[in-house]
Coordinates of C-alpha atoms and ligand atoms in Angstrom, one line a residue:
M1 CA -29.5 -19.9 24.5
R2 CA -28.9 -22.6 22.5
S3 CA -29.1 -22.9 18.5
F4 CA -30.5 -25.6 16.7
I5 CA -27.4 -25.5 14.7
D6 CA -24.6 -27.4 16.3
V7 CA -21.8 -25.3 17.7
P8 CA -18.8 -26.8 19.3
E9 CA -17.9 -25.0 22.9
D10 CA -14.7 -23.6 21.3
S11 CA -16.2 -22.1 18.2
H12 CA -16.1 -18.3 17.8
F13 CA -19.6 -18.2 16.5
P14 CA -22.3 -19.3 18.9
I15 CA -25.8 -18.0 18.8
Q16 CA -24.7 -15.4 21.4
N17 CA -22.5 -13.7 18.9
L18 CA -23.8 -13.3 15.0
P19 CA -21.0 -11.1 13.8
F20 CA -22.1 -9.5 10.5
G21 CA -19.9 -9.8 7.2
V22 CA -20.1 -9.6 3.4
F23 CA -19.6 -12.5 1.4
T24 CA -19.9 -14.0 -2.0
R25 CA -21.1 -17.5 -2.6
S26 CA -20.3 -19.7 -5.7
D27 CA -23.9 -20.4 -6.7
V28 CA -25.0 -16.7 -6.6
H29 CA -24.0 -13.7 -8.2
G30 CA -23.0 -10.7 -6.4
P31 CA -21.9 -10.0 -2.6
R32 CA -24.4 -10.3 0.1
I33 CA -24.6 -9.7 3.7
G34 CA -24.5 -12.7 6.3
V35 CA -24.1 -13.7 10.0
A36 CA -21.7 -16.4 10.9
I37 CA -23.0 -19.3 13.1
G38 CA -20.9 -22.1 13.7
D39 CA -19.0 -23.3 10.5
N40 CA -21.7 -21.7 8.5
V41 CA -22.8 -18.4 7.0
L42 CA -26.5 -17.3 7.2
D43 CA -27.3 -15.4 4.1
L44 CA -29.5 -12.6 4.9
A45 CA -30.2 -11.1 1.6
L46 CA -31.9 -14.6 1.0
L47 CA -33.8 -14.3 4.2
E48 CA -34.7 -10.8 3.3
E49 CA -35.8 -12.1 -0.4
M50 CA -38.1 -14.8 1.4
G51 CA -39.9 -12.2 3.8
L52 CA -38.5 -13.6 6.9
L53 CA -36.9 -10.1 7.9
D54 CA -39.7 -8.0 7.5
L55 CA -39.2 -5.9 10.4
P56 CA -40.5 -2.3 11.1
E57 CA -37.3 -1.3 12.5
L58 CA -35.8 -1.8 8.8
K59 CA -37.8 1.1 7.8
Q60 CA -38.9 -0.6 4.2
T61 CA -35.1 -0.5 3.3
F62 CA -33.7 -3.8 2.0
P63 CA -30.3 -3.6 3.3
F64 CA -28.7 -6.9 3.1
K65 CA -28.3 -7.6 -0.6
S66 CA -25.6 -5.2 -0.5
E67 CA -21.7 -5.1 -0.9
T68 CA -21.3 -3.3 2.1
L69 CA -22.5 -3.0 5.8
N70 CA -22.8 0.8 5.7
A71 CA -26.6 0.9 4.7
F72 CA -27.5 -1.3 7.4
M73 CA -25.4 0.3 10.1
G74 CA -26.5 3.8 8.9
L75 CA -30.0 3.0 10.2
G76 CA -29.2 2.9 13.9
R77 CA -29.2 1.0 16.8
P78 CA -32.9 0.0 17.2
S79 CA -32.8 -1.6 13.9
W80 CA -29.4 -3.4 14.6
R81 CA -31.0 -4.8 17.7
A82 CA -34.3 -5.9 16.1
V83 CA -32.4 -7.7 13.4
R84 CA -30.3 -9.3 16.0
A85 CA -33.2 -10.4 17.9
R86 CA -34.9 -11.7 15.1
L87 CA -32.1 -13.8 13.8
Q88 CA -31.2 -15.3 17.3
D89 CA -35.3 -16.2 17.4
L90 CA -35.0 -17.8 14.1
L91 CA -31.5 -19.7 14.8
S92 CA -32.7 -20.8 18.4
D93 CA -33.7 -24.1 19.2
D94 CA -36.9 -23.2 20.7
G95 CA -37.9 -20.2 18.6
D96 CA -39.7 -19.2 15.4
P97 CA -39.5 -22.4 13.2
A98 CA -39.4 -20.8 10.0
L99 CA -36.0 -21.7 9.4
R100 CA -35.4 -24.8 11.3
E101 CA -38.1 -26.8 10.2
N102 CA -37.8 -25.7 6.6
A103 CA -35.1 -28.2 5.2
E104 CA -34.8 -26.7 1.6
L105 CA -34.6 -23.1 3.2
R106 CA -31.9 -24.3 5.8
E107 CA -29.8 -25.8 2.7
N108 CA -30.1 -22.6 0.7
A109 CA -29.6 -20.1 3.3
L110 CA -26.6 -21.9 5.5
V111 CA -23.4 -21.8 3.6
P112 CA -20.4 -23.5 4.8
Q113 CA -17.8 -20.9 5.7
S114 CA -15.3 -22.8 3.8
A115 CA -17.3 -22.3 0.5
V116 CA -17.4 -18.8 0.6
T117 CA -15.0 -15.6 0.0
M118 CA -15.0 -12.9 2.5
H119 CA -15.1 -9.2 1.6
L120 CA -14.1 -6.0 3.5
P121 CA -17.3 -5.7 5.3
M122 CA -17.8 -1.8 5.1
E123 CA -16.7 1.2 3.1
I124 CA -14.3 3.0 5.4
G125 CA -14.7 6.8 4.6
D126 CA -12.1 7.6 7.5
Y127 CA -9.8 5.5 9.7
T128 CA -8.4 7.1 12.9
D129 CA -5.7 4.9 14.8
F130 CA -5.4 5.9 18.4
Y131 CA -2.7 5.1 20.9
A132 CA -4.4 3.7 24.1
S133 CA -2.4 1.2 25.6
R134 CA -0.4 2.7 28.2
Q135 CA 2.0 -0.1 28.4
H136 CA 2.7 0.5 24.7
A137 CA 3.0 3.9 24.9
T138 CA 5.4 3.7 28.0
N139 CA 7.6 0.8 25.9
V140 CA 7.7 3.0 23.0
G141 CA 8.7 6.0 24.6
T142 CA 11.1 4.4 26.8
M143 CA 12.9 3.2 23.9
F144 CA 12.7 6.2 21.9
R145 CA 13.1 9.2 24.8
G146 CA 14.2 7.3 27.6
A147 CA 12.2 5.8 30.9
D148 CA 11.9 9.5 32.3
N149 CA 10.0 11.0 29.5
A150 CA 8.3 7.8 28.1
L151 CA 4.8 9.3 28.7
M152 CA 4.1 12.6 26.9
P153 CA 2.3 15.1 29.4
N154 CA -1.0 15.0 27.5
W155 CA -1.2 11.1 27.4
L156 CA -3.2 10.7 30.5
H157 CA -5.8 13.4 29.8
L158 CA -6.7 12.6 26.2
P159 CA -6.7 9.6 23.9
V160 CA -3.9 10.5 21.3
G161 CA -4.6 9.5 18.0
Y162 CA -3.8 10.8 14.4
H163 CA -5.9 10.2 11.1
G164 CA -4.8 7.2 9.1
R165 CA -5.4 6.0 5.5
A166 CA -8.9 4.4 5.0
S167 CA -7.7 3.3 1.1
S168 CA -5.4 0.8 2.4
V169 CA -7.7 -1.1 4.9
V170 CA -7.9 -4.5 3.6
V171 CA -9.7 -7.7 4.6
S172 CA -8.1 -10.7 6.3
G173 CA -6.4 -12.9 3.7
T174 CA -5.0 -10.0 1.5
D175 CA -1.1 -10.4 0.8
I176 CA 0.9 -7.6 2.2
I177 CA 3.9 -6.2 -0.1
R178 CA 6.9 -5.0 1.8
P179 CA 7.0 -1.2 1.4
T180 CA 9.7 0.8 0.1
G181 CA 10.5 4.0 1.0
Q182 CA 13.2 6.4 2.7
T183 CA 15.0 5.8 6.1
R184 CA 18.1 6.9 7.8
P185 CA 19.8 3.8 9.1
N186 CA 22.9 5.6 9.9
D187 CA 22.5 9.1 11.8
D188 CA 25.9 10.3 10.6
E189 CA 24.8 9.6 6.9
P190 CA 22.3 10.7 4.4
P191 CA 18.9 8.9 4.2
V192 CA 18.6 6.3 1.6
Y193 CA 16.1 4.5 -0.3
G194 CA 15.1 0.6 -0.2
P195 CA 12.5 -2.1 1.1
T196 CA 11.5 -1.3 4.8
R197 CA 14.0 -3.7 7.1
L198 CA 11.9 -3.3 10.2
L199 CA 8.6 -4.5 9.1
D200 CA 6.2 -4.8 12.3
M201 CA 2.5 -5.8 13.1
E202 CA 0.1 -4.0 15.4
L203 CA -2.2 -5.8 17.7
E204 CA -5.2 -3.6 17.8
L205 CA -8.9 -3.6 18.3
G206 CA -11.2 -1.5 15.6
A207 CA -14.4 0.2 16.7
V208 CA -16.8 0.2 13.5
V209 CA -18.8 3.6 13.8
G210 CA -22.3 2.9 12.8
T211 CA -24.2 6.2 12.9
G212 CA -22.1 9.3 13.0
N213 CA -23.1 13.0 13.6
P214 CA -23.6 16.1 11.7
L215 CA -20.6 18.5 11.4
G216 CA -20.6 20.8 14.1
S217 CA -21.9 18.4 16.5
S218 CA -20.3 16.1 19.2
I219 CA -21.3 12.4 20.6
T220 CA -21.4 12.6 24.2
I221 CA -19.7 9.6 26.3
E222 CA -23.0 8.6 27.6
K223 CA -24.1 8.4 23.8
A224 CA -21.1 7.0 22.6
G225 CA -22.0 3.2 22.7
E226 CA -24.9 3.6 20.8
H227 CA -23.1 4.8 17.9
I228 CA -20.5 2.1 17.8
F229 CA -22.1 -0.8 15.5
G230 CA -19.5 -3.5 16.5
F231 CA -15.6 -4.2 16.5
V232 CA -13.2 -6.0 14.4
L233 CA -9.6 -7.2 15.1
L234 CA -7.1 -4.8 13.3
N235 CA -3.5 -5.8 12.3
D236 CA -1.6 -2.0 11.8
W237 CA 1.1 -3.3 9.7
S238 CA 4.0 -0.9 10.4
A239 CA 7.7 0.0 8.8
R240 CA 9.4 1.2 11.8
D241 CA 12.3 2.4 10.2
I242 CA 10.3 4.6 7.8
Q243 CA 8.3 5.7 10.8
K244 CA 11.4 6.7 12.8
W245 CA 13.0 8.9 10.0
E246 CA 9.6 10.6 8.7
Y247 CA 7.5 11.1 11.9
V248 CA 8.9 14.3 13.2
P249 CA 6.9 16.8 13.6
L250 CA 3.7 15.5 12.1
G251 CA 3.2 12.0 13.3
P252 CA 3.2 8.7 11.5
F253 CA 2.9 8.6 7.5
L254 CA 4.2 6.3 4.8
G255 CA 5.5 3.7 7.7
K256 CA 1.8 3.2 8.5
N257 CA -0.3 3.9 5.4
F258 CA 0.6 1.0 3.2
A259 CA -1.9 -1.5 4.7
S260 CA -3.9 -2.3 7.5
S261 CA -5.7 -5.6 7.8
I262 CA -9.2 -6.2 9.8
S263 CA -11.1 -9.5 10.4
P264 CA -14.1 -10.2 7.8
W265 CA -16.7 -10.4 10.9
V266 CA -17.9 -7.4 12.6
V267 CA -18.8 -8.7 16.0
P268 CA -21.8 -6.5 17.4
Y269 CA -21.5 -4.1 20.4
D270 CA -24.3 -5.9 22.1
A271 CA -22.7 -9.1 21.9
L272 CA -19.4 -7.9 23.8
V273 CA -21.8 -6.2 26.6
P274 CA -21.7 -9.0 29.0
F275 CA -17.9 -9.0 28.7
R276 CA -16.9 -5.7 30.1
V277 CA -14.8 -5.1 32.8
D278 CA -13.5 -2.2 34.8
G279 CA -10.4 -0.7 33.5
E280 CA -7.4 1.0 35.1
P281 CA -8.8 3.6 37.7
Q282 CA -8.7 7.1 36.2
T283 CA -8.5 8.9 39.7
P284 CA -6.0 10.6 41.7
E285 CA -6.3 7.9 44.3
V286 CA -4.2 5.6 42.0
G287 CA -1.9 8.5 40.7
N288 CA -4.0 9.0 37.6
P289 CA -5.7 12.4 36.7
E290 CA -9.5 12.4 36.4
P291 CA -10.4 13.0 32.9
L292 CA -12.0 16.1 31.9
P293 CA -16.2 15.7 32.0
Y294 CA -16.5 15.2 28.5
L295 CA -14.2 12.0 28.7
R296 CA -15.5 10.5 32.1
Q297 CA -17.0 7.1 31.6
Q298 CA -18.8 4.8 33.9
E299 CA -17.2 1.4 34.6
P300 CA -17.0 -0.9 33.5
R301 CA -15.3 0.5 30.5
C302 CA -13.1 -2.2 29.2
L303 CA -13.6 -5.5 27.1
N304 CA -12.3 -8.6 28.4
L305 CA -11.0 -10.2 25.0
E306 CA -8.2 -12.9 25.2
L307 CA -5.6 -12.1 22.2
D308 CA -3.1 -14.3 20.8
V309 CA -0.9 -13.7 17.9
L310 CA 0.6 -16.3 15.7
L311 CA 3.5 -16.6 13.3
E312 CA 4.3 -18.9 10.4
T313 CA 7.4 -18.9 8.5
T314 CA 8.0 -20.2 5.1
K315 CA 10.0 -23.0 6.4
M316 CA 7.1 -23.7 9.3
R317 CA 4.6 -23.7 6.0
E318 CA 6.6 -26.0 3.9
D319 CA 7.0 -28.7 7.0
G320 CA 3.0 -28.5 7.5
M321 CA 3.6 -26.7 10.8
Q322 CA 1.0 -24.8 12.6
P323 CA 1.5 -21.2 13.4
H324 CA 3.8 -20.4 16.6
P325 CA 2.4 -18.2 19.3
I326 CA 4.6 -15.1 19.8
S327 CA 2.1 -13.0 22.1
K328 CA -0.9 -13.1 24.6
S329 CA -2.8 -10.0 25.2
N330 CA -6.1 -8.7 26.3
T331 CA -8.1 -5.6 25.5
R332 CA -8.8 -4.8 29.1
Y333 CA -5.2 -3.4 29.2
L334 CA -6.4 -0.4 27.2
Y335 CA -6.4 3.0 29.0
W336 CA -8.8 4.5 26.8
S337 CA -12.1 2.8 25.8
P338 CA -13.7 3.1 22.1
E339 CA -16.2 5.0 23.7
Q340 CA -13.5 7.9 25.2
Q341 CA -12.2 7.7 21.6
L342 CA -15.3 8.7 20.0
A343 CA -16.4 11.1 22.6
H344 CA -12.7 12.9 22.2
H345 CA -12.9 12.5 18.2
T346 CA -16.3 14.6 17.8
V347 CA -15.8 16.8 20.7
N348 CA -14.4 19.6 18.5
G349 CA -17.5 19.2 16.0
C350 CA -15.8 16.5 13.6
N351 CA -18.5 14.4 12.3
M352 CA -18.1 10.9 12.0
R353 CA -19.9 8.4 9.3
P354 CA -21.3 5.1 8.9
G355 CA -18.4 2.8 8.5
D356 CA -15.6 4.8 9.8
L357 CA -13.1 2.9 11.8
L358 CA -11.2 3.7 15.0
G359 CA -8.0 1.7 15.9
S360 CA -7.5 1.5 19.3
G361 CA -3.6 1.5 18.9
T362 CA -1.2 -1.6 19.9
I363 CA -2.4 -3.6 22.8
S364 CA 0.2 -4.7 25.1
G365 CA 0.0 -6.1 28.5
D366 CA 2.3 -5.9 31.6
T367 CA 4.5 -8.6 31.1
P368 CA 7.0 -8.9 27.9
D369 CA 4.7 -12.1 26.5
S370 CA 1.8 -9.6 26.2
Y371 CA 3.2 -7.0 24.0
G372 CA 1.3 -6.4 20.8
S373 CA 4.2 -5.6 18.7
L374 CA 7.5 -6.8 17.2
L375 CA 9.2 -4.0 18.3
E376 CA 8.4 -4.5 21.9
L377 CA 8.7 -8.2 22.0
T378 CA 12.1 -8.0 20.6
W379 CA 12.8 -4.8 22.3
R380 CA 14.1 -3.3 19.0
G381 CA 15.6 -6.2 17.6
S382 CA 17.8 -6.7 20.5
N383 CA 16.1 -9.7 21.9
P384 CA 15.2 -12.0 18.9
L385 CA 12.1 -14.3 19.2
A386 CA 13.2 -18.2 19.2
M387 CA 11.2 -19.8 16.4
P388 CA 10.8 -23.8 15.4
F389 CA 13.8 -25.0 13.5
G390 CA 16.5 -22.8 15.2
E391 CA 14.9 -19.9 13.2
E392 CA 14.6 -16.6 14.8
R393 CA 12.8 -13.3 14.2
K394 CA 13.5 -9.6 15.0
F395 CA 11.1 -8.2 12.6
L396 CA 8.9 -9.8 9.6
Q397 CA 10.5 -11.8 6.8
D398 CA 9.5 -12.2 3.2
G399 CA 6.9 -15.1 3.3
D400 CA 6.2 -14.8 7.0
R401 CA 2.4 -15.2 7.7
L402 CA 1.0 -13.2 10.5
V403 CA -2.3 -14.5 12.3
M404 CA -4.3 -12.7 15.1
T405 CA -7.3 -14.0 16.9
G406 CA -9.3 -13.2 20.0
Y407 CA -12.7 -14.1 21.8
A408 CA -14.5 -13.4 25.2
Q409 CA -15.1 -16.7 27.2
G410 CA -18.7 -17.0 28.2
D411 CA -20.0 -20.1 30.4
G412 CA -19.6 -22.9 27.6
F413 CA -19.3 -20.6 25.0
R414 CA -17.1 -18.1 23.1
V415 CA -18.2 -14.9 21.5
G416 CA -15.0 -14.5 19.0
F417 CA -13.7 -12.8 16.0
G418 CA -12.3 -15.5 13.9
E419 CA -8.9 -14.4 12.3
V420 CA -7.1 -11.7 10.9
E421 CA -4.1 -12.8 8.9
G422 CA -1.7 -11.9 6.1
K423 CA 1.3 -13.0 4.3
V424 CA 4.1 -10.7 3.7
L425 CA 5.3 -10.6 0.2
P426 CA 8.7 -9.3 -1.4
A427 CA 9.1 -5.4 -2.3
N428 CA 8.0 -4.4 -5.7
M429 CA 11.4 -2.6 -6.9
Ligands
MN501 MN1 -1.6 1.7 15.1

């Protein structure tokens, strides 16, 4: 499949992707929905107005002149698929010529990404964060409890998670104010109040729920994929010193809920189906317990997404340097899939709603250069990262800008997320 629009091989946004986002253009009032294609955004509100998205699957709704994706997501998978197929037809080099051969419409409907402002793509009612990377759970467990008790007894039997905070999920590009709070730096002395000294990132994949389920019902593992609209990259900023002091016995709280950043583009579930790979076997033959039936999933259950984390210090920015790579990971390292997380989340009758966000948990691979947090990359600060100009980092400093990016490699094209980035500002005191 090829588009009449020129898309370089290393672009994240070929016709095979078509991620959805919410944007504002300078010449038209109000946010609207678009898809990314190459360096452009295709304005779906305009196509809708022109009658080019008149599809029975949209059930006479007009979901694209909207400030969120929620209404469109709530229509369900047949509608998502019909729109995706229609857009691929309109953008292909041999399909419906309505856009391809109409110069005025192309001029109006295709806006350079550099000329638009991207917004949070959905209204997030609830955000749940999991802990699905075995290596991450093992690393953190080793640091806090020792190697012999690294994985808790439940970890291989269920996707461990906690309820996060939806109100502080922000779109890429939003500055992050260093949180203040209570910590106990010295075990022999009382706790103190102040800015976190151990500000960290967490490299995660976010699954966006498209259609939910009524309270009291469950989403089965077989049906879970139909309920997931798509995926975003997620940086789940964390304050490790606040977290360490507060988390017993009810889990993460203020060390986590001050900010989580997501990429502006939601990559459709269907766009990533060709990039599924088998995960770590969940069978006794390799020493892992077989999950209970409600969690048993057919392979391939993992996504093969190459992930990169880059860091830019104030000094690097002033010198015009590109961000420096600090980690290279992959979603295939996740033990529990998004479908398993969704099946588990609803097995008790908990209801999901369009726009709910499920974070995978920090994605860490087997080798130290593939860890998804500074806590692990620097092993609690004992092994600082060497940065350009002789700088080093244990945790994030004010002025640091963190960039996460990721894509699946196809044959001559990439299906990617663009970036999720954010800069750390000094604490409000
Ligand atoms: Mn997290």
